[in-house]
């Protein structure tokens, strides 16, 4: 199921390349953003429901998934919370697009993997990680945003555990925490959705707070308890509680009635400061009133364990003021409709968010304003600036071009467009030239694909035809089936090597199409052999002679070329109208290569090895490589409402 999705284009933009992991109810894939120079991203897709799940419950899970995207997109400006860039539906399955945490130069793993590989961590390292987690959760617990009729007053995570904490390491060797998965988070004050079903528990029982196990109303102190369980595990390599049975009832009992095991009950590779033990045990108090009241208070207690040795969390960057005069030209133009006082206040709020570096929230506000007034140029102008300051050049480019379509000659938009086009390596747009949408071609990528294509076909021809020659005794024993089997084997090898080169552009269907077309071509050539010399594998011939004879059938080469070109051309047609060119090139290459070897075998005194070399070079498919080199792999839609 997961492999079937590899190569698919999600949201007409994100191409899935690898399956990364499978979570509680979603699959995570590595993908590339085809509109931002194939920048790596992570895409999370909600899984289809299992057979025993009630439809109503799955519908609520879908809503929870979209809530995760909505909440994470708002919270993602914090440096210790994973950024969510976009979300939507793919074939009625909700998806969200996140930053890829292993994008170079960064590496990292989930905290569960770190703990399993390294065992108990040094207390000073645990405190450093804990302070970053506290900073992220303090931001979530105190997040405040007005959304028209609705208002957010804090977000509780409710599923703090090692697998939801990613430890990212940069070139400087410092560790940075990224908090993941707000899928079951709860907005403070939000009424319950009643998401319950027998056999399902929201959260993770091992790390759930007593009040969460009891189904009571939660606040930020529930996350403090869960974090206390995580800290205990990081320090000791074990859990603070051990239920008699690994069931909901067993965990309910230990969280509500069992005291944490003393730290000394575990073999500790590092001495744990007594002050740190007290902080962790206070987090594990059954009564929320006895725990630290807030994440900020918990951070102060953790920092006090080592005095000034542990640095405080990074402070917000200073304000980046918007240049004087930016956007003023737009106000001098006539508008389709006047802007209300409330909309003007929201715009100024977005401007302040941009200056404060809160770009995600600014884009969210501007998206709302654009929906209500799609012809107001200033909204696109400031959204373009927010995208530009994030380094999202393609999105900024489209926003600035949108301004110029509404207000030709706008100096701020022209300046911004020149700056972002310099970043993506495109030609500058003249102030008097009508802006056009970028084709976003990548010459280096296309040339690399073409070279890889030539080498893949050279290797596939060598392995395939020499393999057929060596297997001649076995193939001859198959009788009338030898053509189909030989073609299928040859097509499988060629399809796999070609797909290895084009795997970011095409799916596994490429291998199936190449296998099928090659097998059918061999069978068709055997069927249409009337009046022509027929090749059949002869076990008495040397294997090299059989390999050359297999390469030298012009009819077979032409039929295989046309069949392969046809099916592959269909798969490539979504990248542009190239199907006809691909079919023509493949037919000429297949028939021409076989005709060349046929002619050389008939009238040349060259050695068999030189003939083999000529045959391999003839089968590199250079015309198809030329088509690849000129193929624009990525199309940017003319209209896009960026999230």
Coordinates of C-alpha atoms in Angstrom, one line a residue:
X1 CA 0.0 0.0 0.0
X2 CA 2.7 2.4 1.0
X3 CA 5.0 1.5 -1.9
X4 CA 2.0 2.1 -4.3
X5 CA 2.1 5.7 -3.3
X6 CA 5.7 6.3 -4.2
X7 CA 6.0 8.6 -7.2
X8 CA 2.5 10.1 -6.7
X9 CA 2.1 13.8 -6.8
X10 CA 0.3 15.1 -3.7
X11 CA -1.6 18.4 -4.0
X12 CA -0.2 18.8 -7.6
X13 CA 3.1 19.7 -6.0
X14 CA 4.7 17.2 -3.6
X15 CA 6.1 14.0 -5.1
X16 CA 6.5 11.1 -2.7
X17 CA 9.9 9.5 -2.9
X18 CA 10.3 7.2 0.1
X19 CA 8.2 5.8 3.0
X20 CA 9.7 6.9 6.3
X21 CA 7.6 5.6 9.1
X22 CA 4.1 4.5 10.2
X23 CA 2.5 6.2 13.2
X24 CA -0.6 5.7 15.2
X25 CA -2.9 6.5 12.3
X26 CA -0.8 8.1 9.6
X27 CA 2.1 7.2 7.2
X28 CA 5.0 9.6 6.8
X29 CA 6.8 9.9 3.5
X30 CA 9.8 11.7 2.3
X31 CA 8.9 13.9 -0.7
X32 CA 10.2 16.7 -2.9
X33 CA 8.5 20.1 -3.4
X34 CA 8.4 20.3 -7.2
X35 CA 7.8 24.0 -7.1
X36 CA 10.8 24.9 -4.9
X37 CA 13.7 23.2 -6.7
X38 CA 12.8 19.8 -5.4
X39 CA 13.4 20.9 -1.8
X40 CA 12.9 17.9 0.5
X41 CA 9.8 17.8 2.7
X42 CA 7.9 15.3 4.8
X43 CA 4.3 14.4 3.9
X44 CA 2.0 12.7 6.4
X45 CA -1.1 10.9 5.1
X46 CA -3.9 9.5 7.1
X47 CA -4.2 5.7 6.7
X48 CA -7.5 4.1 5.5
X49 CA -9.6 2.7 8.3
X50 CA -9.1 -0.9 9.6
X51 CA -12.1 -3.2 9.0
X52 CA -13.1 -3.1 12.7
X53 CA -13.2 0.7 13.0
X54 CA -16.6 2.4 13.0
X55 CA -17.1 4.8 10.1
X56 CA -18.1 7.6 12.5
X57 CA -14.9 7.2 14.5
X58 CA -12.8 7.3 11.3
X59 CA -14.6 10.5 10.3
X60 CA -13.6 12.0 13.6
X61 CA -10.0 10.8 13.1
X62 CA -10.0 12.7 9.8
X63 CA -11.2 15.8 11.6
X64 CA -8.4 15.3 14.2
X65 CA -5.9 15.0 11.4
X66 CA -7.0 18.3 9.9
X67 CA -6.9 19.8 13.4
X68 CA -3.3 18.7 13.7
X69 CA -2.5 20.5 10.4
X70 CA -4.3 23.6 11.4
X71 CA -2.8 23.8 14.9
X72 CA 0.7 22.8 13.8
X73 CA 0.7 25.4 11.0
X74 CA -0.1 28.1 13.6
X75 CA 2.5 26.9 16.2
X76 CA 5.2 26.0 13.7
X77 CA 7.0 29.3 13.9
X78 CA 8.6 28.3 17.2
X79 CA 12.1 26.9 16.6
X80 CA 11.4 23.7 18.6
X81 CA 8.1 22.8 16.9
X82 CA 8.1 21.2 13.5
X83 CA 6.8 23.5 10.7
X84 CA 3.7 22.5 8.8
X85 CA 3.8 24.2 5.4
X86 CA 0.6 23.0 3.8
X87 CA -2.3 20.6 4.1
X88 CA -5.3 19.3 2.2
X89 CA -7.0 16.2 0.7
X90 CA -5.5 13.6 -1.7
X91 CA -8.0 11.1 -3.0
X92 CA -10.2 11.9 0.0
X93 CA -7.3 11.2 2.4
X94 CA -6.2 14.2 4.5
X95 CA -2.5 15.0 4.3
X96 CA -0.1 17.6 5.8
X97 CA 3.3 18.8 4.5
X98 CA 6.0 19.4 7.1
X99 CA 9.6 20.5 7.0
X100 CA 12.0 17.5 6.4
X101 CA 14.1 17.3 9.6
X102 CA 16.9 15.3 8.0
X103 CA 17.5 17.8 5.2
X104 CA 21.2 18.5 4.8
X105 CA 23.2 19.7 6.7
X106 CA 21.0 18.4 9.5
X107 CA 20.8 14.9 10.8
X108 CA 18.8 13.3 13.6
X109 CA 16.5 10.7 15.0
X110 CA 13.5 10.4 17.2
X111 CA 14.3 10.5 21.0
X112 CA 13.0 6.9 21.2
X113 CA 15.6 5.8 18.7
X114 CA 18.3 7.7 20.6
X115 CA 17.3 6.1 23.9
X116 CA 17.2 2.6 22.4
X117 CA 20.7 3.0 20.8
X118 CA 22.5 4.8 23.6
X119 CA 20.7 3.8 26.8
X120 CA 20.4 6.3 29.7
X121 CA 21.6 9.8 28.7
X122 CA 23.9 12.1 30.7
X123 CA 21.8 14.3 33.0
X124 CA 23.3 17.5 31.7
X125 CA 22.2 16.4 28.1
X126 CA 18.8 15.5 29.4
X127 CA 18.3 19.0 31.0
X128 CA 19.4 20.7 27.8
X129 CA 16.8 18.7 25.8
X130 CA 14.2 19.2 28.4
X131 CA 14.6 23.0 28.4
X132 CA 13.9 23.1 24.7
X133 CA 10.8 20.9 25.1
X134 CA 9.6 23.2 27.9
X135 CA 10.2 26.2 25.6
X136 CA 8.1 24.6 22.8
X137 CA 5.3 23.6 25.2
X138 CA 5.3 27.0 26.9
X139 CA 4.7 28.5 23.5
X140 CA 1.9 26.1 22.8
X141 CA 0.2 26.5 26.2
X142 CA 0.3 30.3 25.9
X143 CA -0.5 30.6 22.2
X144 CA -3.2 33.2 21.6
X145 CA -4.8 34.0 18.3
X146 CA -8.1 35.5 17.2
X147 CA -9.7 33.8 14.1
X148 CA -12.8 35.9 13.6
X149 CA -15.6 34.0 15.3
X150 CA -13.2 31.7 17.0
X151 CA -10.3 32.3 19.3
X152 CA -7.4 30.1 20.4
X153 CA -6.2 30.4 24.0
X154 CA -3.5 27.8 24.4
X155 CA -2.9 24.3 23.0
X156 CA -2.3 21.2 25.1
X157 CA -0.2 18.5 23.3
X158 CA -1.7 15.4 25.2
X159 CA 0.8 12.9 23.6
X160 CA 4.3 13.8 24.9
X161 CA 6.5 10.7 24.4
X162 CA 10.0 10.0 23.0
X163 CA 8.8 9.1 19.5
X164 CA 7.1 12.6 19.2
X165 CA 10.4 14.4 20.1
X166 CA 12.9 14.6 17.3
X167 CA 16.5 15.4 18.1
X168 CA 18.1 17.3 15.2
X169 CA 21.9 17.8 15.0
X170 CA 23.5 20.6 12.9
X171 CA 27.0 21.1 11.6
X172 CA 28.0 22.7 14.9
X173 CA 27.2 19.5 16.7
X174 CA 24.5 21.1 18.9
X175 CA 21.3 19.2 19.5
X176 CA 18.0 20.9 18.7
X177 CA 14.6 19.5 19.7
X178 CA 11.6 19.5 17.3
X179 CA 8.3 18.6 18.9
X180 CA 6.0 16.6 16.6
X181 CA 2.5 15.3 16.2
X182 CA -0.2 17.7 17.6
X183 CA -2.7 15.1 16.2
X184 CA -4.7 14.8 19.4
X185 CA -3.9 18.2 20.8
X186 CA -6.7 20.1 22.5
X187 CA -7.4 23.8 22.3
X188 CA -7.9 25.0 25.9
X189 CA -11.6 25.8 26.4
X190 CA -12.6 23.7 23.4
X191 CA -15.7 21.4 24.0
X192 CA -15.0 17.7 23.7
X193 CA -15.7 16.0 20.4
X194 CA -16.4 12.8 22.2
X195 CA -13.7 10.9 20.2
X196 CA -14.0 7.5 21.9
X197 CA -14.5 4.0 20.8
X198 CA -14.0 0.7 22.5
X199 CA -10.4 -0.4 22.1
X200 CA -9.1 3.0 21.2
X201 CA -7.4 5.5 23.6
X202 CA -6.5 9.1 22.7
X203 CA -2.9 9.4 23.7
X204 CA -0.3 6.9 24.8
X205 CA -1.2 5.1 28.0
X206 CA 2.5 4.7 29.1
X207 CA 2.9 8.5 29.3
X208 CA -0.6 9.7 30.0
X209 CA -1.4 11.8 33.1
X210 CA -3.7 10.4 35.9
X211 CA -6.4 13.0 34.9
X212 CA -6.0 12.0 31.2
X213 CA -6.5 8.4 32.1
X214 CA -9.7 9.4 34.1
X215 CA -11.0 11.3 31.1
X216 CA -11.1 14.6 33.0
X217 CA -10.6 18.2 31.7
X218 CA -6.9 18.8 31.1
X219 CA -4.6 21.8 31.3
X220 CA -0.9 22.3 30.7
X221 CA 0.0 20.4 33.8
X222 CA -1.0 17.2 32.1
X223 CA 1.8 17.7 29.6
X224 CA 4.1 18.4 32.5
X225 CA 3.3 14.9 33.9
X226 CA 4.0 13.2 30.5
X227 CA 7.2 15.1 30.2
X228 CA 8.2 13.9 33.7
X229 CA 7.7 10.3 32.6
X230 CA 9.9 11.0 29.5
X231 CA 12.7 12.6 31.7
X232 CA 12.7 9.7 34.1
X233 CA 13.1 7.3 31.2
X234 CA 15.9 9.3 29.6
X235 CA 17.8 9.4 32.9
X236 CA 17.3 5.7 33.9
X237 CA 16.5 3.8 30.7
X238 CA 13.4 2.5 32.3
X239 CA 9.8 3.7 33.1
X240 CA 8.9 5.0 36.5
X241 CA 5.9 2.6 36.7
X242 CA 5.5 -1.1 36.0
X243 CA 1.8 -2.3 35.7
X244 CA 0.9 -5.9 36.3
X245 CA -0.7 -6.0 32.8
X246 CA -0.1 -3.9 29.8
X247 CA -3.7 -2.9 29.5
X248 CA -5.8 0.2 29.9
X249 CA -6.8 -1.0 33.4
X250 CA -3.1 -1.7 34.3
X251 CA -1.8 1.7 33.3
X252 CA -4.8 3.4 34.9
X253 CA -3.9 1.9 38.2
X254 CA -0.2 2.7 38.2
X255 CA -0.7 6.3 37.0
X256 CA -3.3 7.0 39.7
X257 CA -2.1 5.0 42.7
X258 CA 1.5 3.7 42.3
X259 CA 4.5 5.7 43.4
X260 CA 7.4 6.1 41.0
X261 CA 10.3 3.7 41.5
X262 CA 13.3 5.3 43.2
X263 CA 16.1 6.3 40.8
X264 CA 18.5 4.1 42.8
X265 CA 16.6 0.9 41.8
X266 CA 18.2 1.2 38.4
X267 CA 21.8 0.7 37.3
X268 CA 22.8 4.3 36.5
X269 CA 25.8 4.9 34.2
X270 CA 25.8 8.6 35.2
X271 CA 25.2 10.1 38.7
X272 CA 22.0 12.1 38.8
X273 CA 22.0 15.3 40.8
X274 CA 19.6 15.1 43.7
X275 CA 18.0 18.4 42.6
X276 CA 17.2 16.9 39.2
X277 CA 15.6 13.9 40.8
X278 CA 13.4 16.1 42.9
X279 CA 12.2 18.1 39.8
X280 CA 11.3 14.9 37.9
X281 CA 9.5 13.4 40.9
X282 CA 7.6 16.6 41.3
X283 CA 6.4 16.4 37.7
X284 CA 5.1 12.9 38.5
X285 CA 2.8 14.0 41.3
X286 CA -0.7 12.5 41.0
X287 CA -2.3 15.8 42.1
X288 CA -1.8 18.4 39.3
X289 CA -1.7 21.1 42.0
X290 CA 1.6 19.6 43.4
X291 CA 3.4 19.7 40.0
X292 CA 5.1 22.8 38.6
X293 CA 2.3 25.2 37.6
X294 CA 3.7 26.0 34.1
X295 CA 6.3 25.0 31.7
X296 CA 8.1 28.2 32.4
X297 CA 8.3 27.3 36.2
X298 CA 9.5 23.8 35.3
X299 CA 12.2 25.3 33.0
X300 CA 13.4 27.6 35.9
X301 CA 13.7 24.5 38.2
X302 CA 15.6 22.5 35.6
X303 CA 18.0 25.4 34.8
X304 CA 18.7 25.8 38.6
X305 CA 20.1 22.2 38.7
X306 CA 23.3 23.2 36.9
X307 CA 23.2 26.9 37.7
X308 CA 24.4 29.0 34.7
X309 CA 26.1 26.1 33.0
X310 CA 23.0 25.3 30.9
X311 CA 22.3 28.3 28.5
X312 CA 18.8 29.7 28.5
X313 CA 16.7 28.9 25.4
X314 CA 17.3 31.2 22.4
X315 CA 15.6 34.5 22.5
X316 CA 13.5 35.9 19.7
X317 CA 15.3 37.6 17.0
X318 CA 15.2 41.4 16.9
X319 CA 12.5 43.0 14.8
X320 CA 13.3 43.1 11.1
X321 CA 11.6 46.4 10.0
X322 CA 9.9 46.6 6.7
X323 CA 11.7 49.2 4.4
X324 CA 10.2 52.7 4.4
X325 CA 7.8 53.2 1.5
X326 CA 7.1 49.5 1.0
X327 CA 3.5 49.1 -0.1
X328 CA 2.7 52.8 -0.2
X329 CA 2.4 52.8 -4.0
X330 CA -0.4 50.3 -3.8
X331 CA -2.5 52.7 -1.7
X332 CA -2.4 55.3 -4.3
X333 CA -4.2 53.1 -6.9
X334 CA -7.9 52.8 -7.2
X335 CA -9.3 49.6 -5.7
X336 CA -12.3 47.4 -6.7
X337 CA -13.8 47.9 -3.2
X338 CA -12.8 49.9 -0.2
X339 CA -11.0 48.2 2.7
X340 CA -12.9 48.2 6.0
X341 CA -11.4 49.4 9.2
X342 CA -11.3 45.8 10.6
X343 CA -9.5 44.6 7.5
X344 CA -7.0 47.4 7.8
X345 CA -6.3 46.5 11.4
X346 CA -5.8 42.9 10.4
X347 CA -3.3 44.0 7.7
X348 CA -1.4 46.1 10.2
X349 CA -1.3 43.1 12.5
X350 CA 0.1 40.9 9.7
X351 CA 2.8 43.6 9.1
X352 CA 3.8 43.5 12.8
X353 CA 4.0 39.7 12.6
X354 CA 6.3 39.9 9.6
X355 CA 8.6 42.4 11.4
X356 CA 8.6 40.1 14.5
X357 CA 9.6 37.1 12.3
X358 CA 6.2 35.3 12.9
X359 CA 5.9 34.6 9.2
X360 CA 3.5 31.6 9.4
X361 CA 0.9 33.5 11.4
X362 CA 1.3 36.5 9.1
X363 CA 0.7 34.3 6.0
X364 CA -2.3 32.8 7.7
X365 CA -3.9 36.2 8.3
X366 CA -3.1 37.4 4.8
X367 CA -4.7 34.2 3.3
X368 CA -7.9 35.2 5.2
X369 CA -7.7 38.7 3.9
X370 CA -7.1 37.5 0.3
X371 CA -10.2 35.3 0.5
X372 CA -12.3 38.2 1.5
X373 CA -10.7 40.7 -1.0
X374 CA -8.9 38.8 -3.8
X375 CA -8.2 42.0 -5.8
X376 CA -6.4 43.9 -3.0
X377 CA -2.8 44.1 -4.2
X378 CA -1.3 45.0 -0.7
X379 CA -2.3 41.6 0.7
X380 CA -0.3 39.8 -2.0
X381 CA 2.5 42.2 -1.6
X382 CA 3.0 41.6 2.1
X383 CA 2.4 37.8 1.7
X384 CA 5.2 37.8 -0.9
X385 CA 7.5 39.6 1.6
X386 CA 6.7 37.0 4.3
X387 CA 7.5 34.2 1.8
X388 CA 10.6 35.9 0.7
X389 CA 12.0 36.3 4.2
X390 CA 11.3 32.6 4.8
X391 CA 13.3 31.7 1.7
X392 CA 10.3 30.4 -0.1
X393 CA 11.3 32.0 -3.4
X394 CA 8.8 30.4 -5.7
X395 CA 5.8 31.4 -3.5
X396 CA 7.2 34.9 -3.1
X397 CA 7.6 35.1 -6.9
X398 CA 4.0 34.2 -7.6
X399 CA 2.7 36.8 -5.0
X400 CA 4.8 39.6 -6.5
X401 CA 3.6 38.7 -10.0
X402 CA 0.0 38.7 -8.7
X403 CA 0.6 42.3 -7.5
X404 CA 1.9 43.3 -10.9
X405 CA -1.1 41.9 -12.6
X406 CA -3.4 44.0 -10.3
X407 CA -1.1 47.1 -10.3
X408 CA 1.3 47.1 -13.2
X409 CA 4.5 49.1 -12.4
X410 CA 4.3 48.7 -8.6
X411 CA 7.9 49.5 -7.5
X412 CA 7.8 47.4 -4.4
X413 CA 6.6 44.3 -6.3
X414 CA 9.1 44.9 -9.1
X415 CA 12.0 45.2 -6.6
X416 CA 10.9 42.1 -4.7
X417 CA 10.5 40.1 -7.9
X418 CA 14.0 41.0 -9.0
X419 CA 15.4 39.9 -5.7
X420 CA 13.6 36.5 -5.7
X421 CA 14.4 35.8 -9.3
X422 CA 18.1 36.4 -8.6
X423 CA 17.7 33.7 -5.9
X424 CA 16.2 31.1 -8.2
X425 CA 18.7 31.9 -10.9
X426 CA 16.2 33.3 -13.5
X427 CA 16.4 36.3 -15.7
X428 CA 15.2 39.6 -14.3
X429 CA 11.8 40.8 -15.4
X430 CA 11.9 44.3 -17.0
X431 CA 9.7 46.9 -15.4
X432 CA 7.9 47.4 -18.7
X433 CA 7.6 43.7 -19.5
X434 CA 4.4 41.8 -18.8
X435 CA 5.2 39.3 -16.0
X436 CA 4.9 35.7 -17.0
X437 CA 4.7 32.6 -14.9
X438 CA 8.0 30.8 -14.5
X439 CA 8.7 27.4 -16.1
X440 CA 11.1 26.6 -13.3
X441 CA 13.3 24.5 -15.6
X442 CA 16.4 22.9 -14.2
X443 CA 19.0 22.5 -16.9
X444 CA 21.5 20.8 -14.6
X445 CA 18.9 18.3 -13.5
X446 CA 17.8 17.6 -17.1
X447 CA 21.4 17.1 -18.3
X448 CA 22.1 14.8 -15.3
X449 CA 19.0 12.8 -16.1
X450 CA 20.1 12.5 -19.8
X451 CA 23.6 11.3 -18.8
X452 CA 22.2 8.8 -16.3
X453 CA 19.7 7.6 -18.9
X454 CA 22.5 6.8 -21.4
X455 CA 24.5 4.9 -18.8
X456 CA 21.5 3.0 -17.5
X457 CA 20.6 1.8 -21.0
X458 CA 24.2 0.8 -21.7
X459 CA 24.3 -1.2 -18.5
X460 CA 20.9 -2.7 -19.1
X461 CA 21.7 -3.8 -22.6
X462 CA 25.0 -5.4 -21.5
X463 CA 23.5 -7.3 -18.5
X464 CA 20.3 -8.2 -20.4
X465 CA 21.6 -9.5 -23.7
X466 CA 24.7 -11.2 -22.2
X467 CA 22.4 -12.8 -19.7
X468 CA 20.1 -14.1 -22.5
X469 CA 23.2 -15.5 -24.3
X470 CA 24.3 -17.3 -21.2
X471 CA 20.8 -18.6 -20.5
X472 CA 20.4 -19.9 -24.1
X473 CA 20.2 -23.6 -23.1
X474 CA 17.4 -22.9 -20.6
X475 CA 15.5 -20.6 -23.0
X476 CA 15.8 -23.1 -25.9
X477 CA 14.1 -25.7 -23.8
X478 CA 11.0 -23.4 -23.4
X479 CA 10.1 -23.8 -27.0
X480 CA 7.4 -21.2 -28.1
X481 CA 7.6 -19.5 -24.7
X482 CA 11.2 -18.5 -25.1
X483 CA 10.4 -15.1 -26.7
X484 CA 8.0 -14.1 -24.0
X485 CA 10.3 -15.1 -21.1
X486 CA 13.4 -13.5 -22.8
X487 CA 11.5 -10.3 -23.4
X488 CA 10.1 -10.1 -19.9
X489 CA 13.6 -10.6 -18.4
X490 CA 15.1 -8.1 -20.6
X491 CA 12.3 -5.6 -20.0
X492 CA 12.5 -6.1 -16.2
X493 CA 16.2 -5.3 -16.2
X494 CA 15.9 -2.2 -18.4
X495 CA 12.9 -0.9 -16.6
X496 CA 14.6 -1.2 -13.2
X497 CA 17.8 0.6 -14.3
X498 CA 15.8 3.3 -16.1
X499 CA 13.5 3.8 -13.1
X500 CA 16.6 4.1 -10.9
X501 CA 17.5 7.2 -12.9
X502 CA 14.0 8.7 -13.1
X503 CA 12.6 7.6 -9.7
X504 CA 11.9 11.2 -8.6
X505 CA 9.8 11.8 -11.7
X506 CA 8.1 8.5 -12.4
X507 CA 6.5 5.7 -10.3
X508 CA 7.1 2.0 -10.2
X509 CA 4.6 1.7 -13.1
X510 CA 7.6 2.5 -15.3
X511 CA 9.1 -0.9 -14.6
X512 CA 5.9 -2.7 -15.3
X513 CA 5.3 -0.8 -18.5
X514 CA 8.8 -1.6 -19.8
X515 CA 8.6 -5.2 -18.9
X516 CA 5.2 -5.7 -20.5
X517 CA 6.1 -3.8 -23.7
X518 CA 9.3 -5.7 -24.2
X519 CA 7.7 -9.1 -23.6
X520 CA 4.9 -8.3 -26.0
X521 CA 7.4 -7.0 -28.6
X522 CA 9.3 -10.3 -28.6
X523 CA 6.1 -12.3 -28.8
X524 CA 4.8 -10.1 -31.7
X525 CA 8.1 -10.5 -33.6
X526 CA 7.9 -14.3 -33.3
X527 CA 4.3 -14.2 -34.6
X528 CA 5.0 -11.9 -37.5
X529 CA 8.2 -13.7 -38.7
X530 CA 6.7 -14.9 -42.0
X531 CA 9.1 -14.5 -44.8
X532 CA 11.9 -13.4 -42.6
X533 CA 14.9 -15.1 -41.0
X534 CA 13.9 -16.3 -37.6
X535 CA 16.1 -16.1 -34.6
X536 CA 15.8 -18.8 -31.9
X537 CA 18.1 -19.5 -29.0
X538 CA 20.5 -22.4 -30.0
X539 CA 22.1 -24.1 -27.0
X540 CA 24.9 -25.3 -29.4
X541 CA 26.0 -21.7 -30.2
X542 CA 28.5 -19.9 -28.0
X543 CA 26.8 -17.6 -25.5
X544 CA 28.3 -14.5 -27.1
X545 CA 26.9 -15.5 -30.5
X546 CA 23.4 -16.0 -29.0
X547 CA 23.7 -12.5 -27.3
X548 CA 24.5 -10.8 -30.6
X549 CA 21.8 -12.7 -32.5
X550 CA 19.3 -11.6 -29.9
X551 CA 20.3 -7.9 -30.6
X552 CA 20.1 -8.2 -34.3
X553 CA 16.4 -8.6 -35.2
X554 CA 15.2 -5.4 -36.9
X555 CA 11.5 -6.3 -36.6
X556 CA 11.8 -7.2 -33.0
X557 CA 13.8 -4.1 -32.2
X558 CA 11.2 -1.9 -34.0
X559 CA 8.2 -3.5 -32.3
X560 CA 9.8 -3.4 -28.8
X561 CA 10.8 0.2 -29.4
X562 CA 7.3 1.3 -30.4
X563 CA 5.7 -0.6 -27.5
X564 CA 8.1 0.6 -24.9
X565 CA 7.9 4.1 -26.3
X566 CA 4.2 4.1 -26.3
X567 CA 3.7 2.9 -22.7
X568 CA 6.5 5.0 -21.3
X569 CA 5.2 8.0 -23.3
X570 CA 1.9 7.7 -21.6
X571 CA 3.6 7.8 -18.2
X572 CA 5.6 10.9 -19.3
X573 CA 2.6 12.7 -20.8
X574 CA 1.7 14.5 -17.5
X575 CA 5.0 16.4 -17.8
X576 CA 4.1 17.9 -21.1
X577 CA 3.0 16.8 -24.6
X578 CA 6.0 14.6 -25.3
X579 CA 4.3 11.2 -25.9
X580 CA 4.6 11.4 -29.6
X581 CA 8.2 12.4 -29.5
X582 CA 9.0 9.6 -27.1
X583 CA 7.3 7.0 -29.2
X584 CA 9.1 8.1 -32.3
X585 CA 12.5 8.2 -30.6
X586 CA 12.0 4.8 -29.0
X587 CA 10.9 3.2 -32.3
X588 CA 13.8 4.7 -34.3
X589 CA 16.3 3.6 -31.5
X590 CA 15.0 0.1 -31.2
X591 CA 14.7 -0.7 -34.9
X592 CA 17.9 1.2 -35.8
X593 CA 20.1 -0.4 -33.2
X594 CA 18.9 -3.9 -34.2
X595 CA 19.3 -3.1 -37.9
X596 CA 22.9 -1.9 -37.3
X597 CA 23.9 -5.1 -35.5
X598 CA 22.1 -7.2 -38.2
X599 CA 24.1 -5.4 -40.9
X600 CA 27.4 -5.7 -39.0
X601 CA 26.9 -9.4 -38.3
X602 CA 26.1 -10.1 -42.0
X603 CA 28.9 -8.2 -43.6
X604 CA 31.6 -7.3 -41.1
X605 CA 34.8 -9.1 -40.2
X606 CA 35.0 -7.4 -36.9
X607 CA 35.5 -9.5 -33.8
X608 CA 32.5 -10.5 -31.8
X609 CA 33.6 -8.4 -28.8
X610 CA 33.8 -5.2 -31.0
X611 CA 30.4 -6.1 -32.4
X612 CA 29.1 -6.4 -28.9
X613 CA 30.5 -3.0 -27.9
X614 CA 28.9 -1.4 -31.0
X615 CA 25.6 -3.1 -30.0
X616 CA 25.7 -1.8 -26.5
X617 CA 26.5 1.8 -27.7
X618 CA 23.6 1.5 -30.2
X619 CA 21.2 0.6 -27.3
X620 CA 21.9 3.6 -25.1
X621 CA 18.9 5.4 -26.6
X622 CA 20.5 8.8 -27.3
X623 CA 17.4 10.2 -29.0
X624 CA 15.3 9.6 -25.8
X625 CA 18.1 11.2 -23.8
X626 CA 17.7 14.3 -26.0
X627 CA 14.0 14.4 -25.2
X628 CA 14.8 14.1 -21.5
X629 CA 17.3 16.9 -21.6
X630 CA 14.6 19.3 -23.0
X631 CA 11.7 18.1 -20.9
X632 CA 10.3 20.5 -18.3
X633 CA 9.6 18.2 -15.3
X634 CA 7.7 20.8 -13.2
X635 CA 4.7 22.9 -14.0
X636 CA 3.5 25.7 -11.7
X637 CA -0.2 26.3 -11.9
X638 CA -1.3 29.8 -12.9
X639 CA -3.5 30.2 -9.9
X640 CA -2.5 29.1 -6.4
X641 CA -3.8 30.0 -3.0
X642 CA -0.8 29.4 -0.8
X643 CA -1.2 28.1 2.7

